[in-house]
Amino acid sequence: MTPRTELGALARRYDLVIVGGGITGAGILREAVRSGARVLLVEAADFASGTSSASSKLVHGGLRYLKNGQWRLTLESVRERQRLLEEAPGLVDPQPFLMPIYADRKPGRWLMQIGLRIYDAMAGVRRSHWMTREALLAAEPCLDERHLLGAMAYEDARTDDARLVLRLIFEAVAEGATALNYVRAELCQTSGRVRGVRLHDEIRGTVREIDAELVINATGAWAGQLPGAPDGAPRLRPLRGSHLVLPLQRLPLRHAVSWLHPQDGRPVFAYPWEGAVVYGTTDLDHREDLAALRITSAELDYLLAGLSRQFPRLRITAADALSTYAGVRPVIDSGKANPSAESRESALWSSPGLVGITGGKLTTFRTTAREVLRAAARQLPQLAPGADRPVFTSAMVPATQQRLYGRLGIAAAGAFLQEIPGDELQPVGDTPYSWGELRWAARHEAVVHLDDLLLRRTRLGLVSAHGGEAWLMRILDICREELGWDADRCTAEAQRYRALWRARHAPPA
Ligand SMILES: Cc1cc2nc3c(=O)[nH]c(=O)nc-3n(C[C@H](O)[C@H](O)[C@H](O)COP(=O)(O)OP(=O)(O)OC[C@H]3O[C@@H](n4cnc5c(N)ncnc54)[C@H](O)[C@@H]3O)c2cc1C
């Protein structure tokens, strides 16, 4: 990918226009470009800035969906997890889980064992096993020891959700697609048929109309709010989920640990991620504006109560958190009293010139994309998905470079190693990111604002103290060199980033 494309550089007409640059839109873009169609994706803010950078970052079957009887979703997710583990090492990696079992609390060992046997059978691999109390405490000494019997050990996978989206988009662009961030779309209709989109460049203030044979509404939680769209979108129930990011030194975990929250019996989990620990999540109706997303004090209390149950000796408080983040699940409203009982399946709808998709999971983006293209092919046969090929190609690379190849993809990682000077391969502080990754992103990854670089191209703003304040000046120097920012722009970007970080990511006082 080159720096950001402008509206003026677009063609007058595309076969397919995808509105929404989260995992759903990115997955569709990746599949659609292979059909040879002329495809454009537009995202109102930065790529992955919606729900797709605020997930729990697991590529998982969803054990709890099994409990809800959602067999199809679990099976599909487990299979996708296995495929992604093979296709994208360094981006999607195995994540060992432990579920401690206690004599005086749920879940019981046998129920978990049955569930995990089914989970293993779906994946075609046997990973789950019983771990004795002694082995468990040797592995995770901070667990609550009272009435502890042992743990069920099993395996899922973790990813960097924003990077997953970015890799899909940039590789699709390398194959001929066009993708623009900070471009908001509204639909244009004539005689009851969607004919194209009116695009608003949020940076330059320009507007342009583009014709499209077909438009896809992949705007997730915003699906019912797309201006100009005909009726037909399902009623959504936006469910907020919030997470804490903690320093690994305060919650020194080697595995993911999952347990049931003492207040409502919902599963919560904490696991090492990008040099810190991600812990979540909540599941509540989000009744406010979708733009006003942040953790509330009540959610913070809930999460801390969960931590003190499982790790009582650590006495973790809000002051320990490095950051927080909140996202909204685009869940279809079936009117269940308990938000967590709502199905996480996706919903698809069509009208002349339009296909809509919402709901679903990060994990199943490929199957969702293929389903959408099958529906799209009923209106534009050229879009019928071809053979079910791997989404990503992996290469045999030294273990030390696996992460880079996973995050950037083979072609970009190869170019990175040629372009980036050796002294910039040094990490930024004790984070897993190198200075070179920041330079690479600023140069090649359509960075518009400082927050794109700190919250999505890298996750420095989440995993370091005070949003990475300590490195801001050096990072701005990179932006000056690569993006041509002058002193005023650097000041404005730093102010914007600090305000955004305080509003959305700072732990509540
Ligand atoms: C707390 C939480 C935890 C989760 N954990 C997991 C997990 O561990 N594993 C998993 O598989 N799934 C998980 N999920 C589910 C998963 O994250 C979501 O289903 C997925 O990210 C939704 O992606 P999306 O592309 O549909 O929506 P989004 O990522 O929200 O993308 C939609 C995009 O559309 C853009 N948009 C809106 N209107 C317009 C417009 N007019 N013009 C242009 N663009 C527009 C928005 O800016 C947004 O970026 C989790 C979800 C939440 C909330």
CSV table of C-alpha atoms and ligand atoms in Angstrom, one decimal, residues 18-27 41-61 65 77 157 159 161 165 180 182-187 198-199 217-223 225-227 239-243 269 271 281-283 325-331 344 357-365 368, ligand 1:
chain,number,residue,atom,x,y,z
A,18,ILE,CA,-17.7,-2.1,0.1
A,19,VAL,CA,-18.7,0.3,2.8
A,20,GLY,CA,-17.0,-0.4,6.1
A,21,GLY,CA,-13.3,-1.2,6.7
A,22,GLY,CA,-13.6,-3.6,9.7
A,23,ILE,CA,-12.9,-7.3,9.5
A,24,THR,CA,-16.1,-8.0,7.6
A,25,GLY,CA,-15.4,-5.4,4.8
A,26,ALA,CA,-11.7,-6.4,4.7
A,27,GLY,CA,-12.5,-10.1,4.3
A,41,LEU,CA,-13.6,-0.3,-0.1
A,42,VAL,CA,-14.3,2.9,1.9
A,43,GLU,CA,-14.0,3.4,5.6
A,44,ALA,CA,-15.4,6.5,7.4
A,45,ALA,CA,-12.5,6.7,9.9
A,46,ASP,CA,-9.4,4.6,10.0
A,47,PHE,CA,-9.3,1.0,8.8
A,48,ALA,CA,-10.3,-1.3,11.8
A,49,SER,CA,-11.2,1.7,14.0
A,50,GLY,CA,-14.7,0.3,14.8
A,51,THR,CA,-15.3,-2.9,16.6
A,52,SER,CA,-12.5,-4.8,14.8
A,53,SER,CA,-9.8,-3.2,16.9
A,54,ALA,CA,-11.7,-3.5,20.2
A,55,SER,CA,-12.3,-7.3,20.3
A,56,SER,CA,-10.9,-9.8,22.8
A,57,LYS,CA,-8.4,-10.6,20.0
A,58,LEU,CA,-9.0,-14.3,20.1
A,59,VAL,CA,-9.4,-16.5,17.1
A,60,HIS,CA,-11.5,-19.0,18.8
A,61,GLY,CA,-14.3,-21.5,18.5
A,65,TYR,CA,-21.4,-20.9,22.2
A,77,SER,CA,-15.2,-21.1,14.2
A,157,ALA,CA,-5.6,-18.8,19.3
A,159,THR,CA,-4.2,-12.4,17.1
A,161,ASP,CA,-7.3,-7.8,15.5
A,165,VAL,CA,-7.8,-6.3,9.1
A,180,LEU,CA,-9.6,4.5,1.3
A,182,TYR,CA,-11.4,8.5,6.2
A,183,VAL,CA,-14.0,8.4,3.5
A,184,ARG,CA,-17.6,8.3,4.6
A,185,ALA,CA,-20.2,6.8,2.2
A,186,GLU,CA,-23.9,7.4,1.7
A,187,LEU,CA,-25.9,5.4,-0.8
A,198,ARG,CA,-21.6,9.5,-2.6
A,199,LEU,CA,-18.2,9.7,-0.9
A,217,ASN,CA,-23.1,-2.5,3.6
A,218,ALA,CA,-20.4,-3.9,5.9
A,219,THR,CA,-20.7,-1.3,8.6
A,220,GLY,CA,-21.2,-3.6,11.6
A,221,ALA,CA,-22.9,-1.9,14.5
A,222,TRP,CA,-23.7,1.1,12.2
A,223,ALA,CA,-25.5,-1.1,9.6
A,225,GLN,CA,-27.6,4.0,10.1
A,226,LEU,CA,-26.1,4.0,6.6
A,227,PRO,CA,-27.5,7.2,5.0
A,239,LEU,CA,-23.7,-4.8,23.2
A,240,ARG,CA,-20.7,-3.1,24.7
A,241,GLY,CA,-17.7,-5.1,25.8
A,242,SER,CA,-14.9,-3.5,27.7
A,243,HIS,CA,-11.4,-4.7,28.5
A,269,PHE,CA,-10.4,-14.3,30.9
A,271,TYR,CA,-4.0,-13.5,28.8
A,281,THR,CA,-14.9,-8.6,29.1
A,282,THR,CA,-18.3,-7.1,29.9
A,283,ASP,CA,-21.5,-7.7,27.9
A,325,TYR,CA,-10.9,-0.1,25.5
A,326,ALA,CA,-14.5,-0.7,24.7
A,327,GLY,CA,-16.2,-2.0,21.6
A,328,VAL,CA,-19.7,-2.7,20.5
A,329,ARG,CA,-20.8,-6.1,19.3
A,330,PRO,CA,-23.1,-5.9,16.3
A,331,VAL,CA,-25.6,-8.5,17.6
A,344,ARG,CA,-23.5,-14.2,17.7
A,357,ILE,CA,-24.1,-8.1,6.3
A,358,THR,CA,-23.7,-7.6,10.1
A,359,GLY,CA,-23.0,-9.6,13.2
A,360,GLY,CA,-20.6,-12.5,13.3
A,361,LYS,CA,-17.1,-12.8,14.6
A,362,LEU,CA,-13.6,-11.8,13.8
A,363,THR,CA,-12.7,-15.5,13.6
A,364,THR,CA,-15.2,-16.4,10.8
A,365,PHE,CA,-14.4,-13.5,8.5
A,368,THR,CA,-18.8,-14.6,6.2
B,1,LIG,C1,-15.9,-6.7,23.3
B,1,LIG,C2,-15.8,-7.6,22.1
B,1,LIG,C3,-15.0,-8.7,22.1
B,1,LIG,C4,-15.0,-9.5,20.9
B,1,LIG,N1,-14.1,-10.5,20.9
B,1,LIG,C5,-14.0,-11.3,19.8
B,1,LIG,C6,-13.1,-12.3,19.8
B,1,LIG,O1,-12.2,-12.5,20.7
B,1,LIG,N2,-13.0,-13.1,18.6
B,1,LIG,C7,-13.9,-12.9,17.6
B,1,LIG,O2,-13.8,-13.7,16.7
B,1,LIG,N3,-14.8,-11.9,17.6
B,1,LIG,C8,-14.9,-11.1,18.7
B,1,LIG,N4,-15.8,-10.1,18.7
B,1,LIG,C9,-16.6,-9.8,17.5
B,1,LIG,C10,-15.9,-9.1,16.5
B,1,LIG,O3,-15.0,-8.2,17.0
B,1,LIG,C11,-16.9,-8.3,15.6
B,1,LIG,O4,-17.9,-9.1,15.2
B,1,LIG,C12,-16.2,-7.7,14.4
B,1,LIG,O5,-15.1,-7.0,14.7
B,1,LIG,C13,-17.2,-6.9,13.6
B,1,LIG,O6,-16.5,-6.4,12.4
B,1,LIG,P1,-17.3,-5.5,11.4
B,1,LIG,O7,-16.3,-5.3,10.3
B,1,LIG,O8,-18.6,-6.1,11.0
B,1,LIG,O9,-17.6,-4.2,12.1
B,1,LIG,P2,-16.6,-3.0,12.4
B,1,LIG,O10,-15.2,-3.4,12.8
B,1,LIG,O11,-17.2,-2.1,13.4
B,1,LIG,O12,-16.5,-2.2,11.1
B,1,LIG,C14,-17.5,-1.4,10.5
B,1,LIG,C15,-16.9,-0.2,10.0
B,1,LIG,O13,-17.8,0.5,9.2
B,1,LIG,C16,-17.5,1.9,9.3
B,1,LIG,N5,-18.6,2.7,8.8
B,1,LIG,C17,-19.8,2.9,9.5
B,1,LIG,N6,-20.5,3.8,8.7
B,1,LIG,C18,-19.8,4.1,7.6
B,1,LIG,C19,-20.1,4.9,6.4
B,1,LIG,N7,-21.2,5.6,6.3
B,1,LIG,N8,-19.1,5.0,5.5
B,1,LIG,C20,-18.0,4.3,5.6
B,1,LIG,N9,-17.7,3.5,6.7
B,1,LIG,C21,-18.6,3.4,7.7
B,1,LIG,C22,-17.1,2.1,10.8
B,1,LIG,O14,-16.3,3.2,10.9
B,1,LIG,C23,-16.4,0.8,11.1
B,1,LIG,O15,-15.0,0.9,11.1
B,1,LIG,C24,-15.8,-9.2,19.8
B,1,LIG,C25,-16.6,-8.1,19.8
B,1,LIG,C26,-16.6,-7.2,20.9
B,1,LIG,C27,-17.4,-6.0,20.9
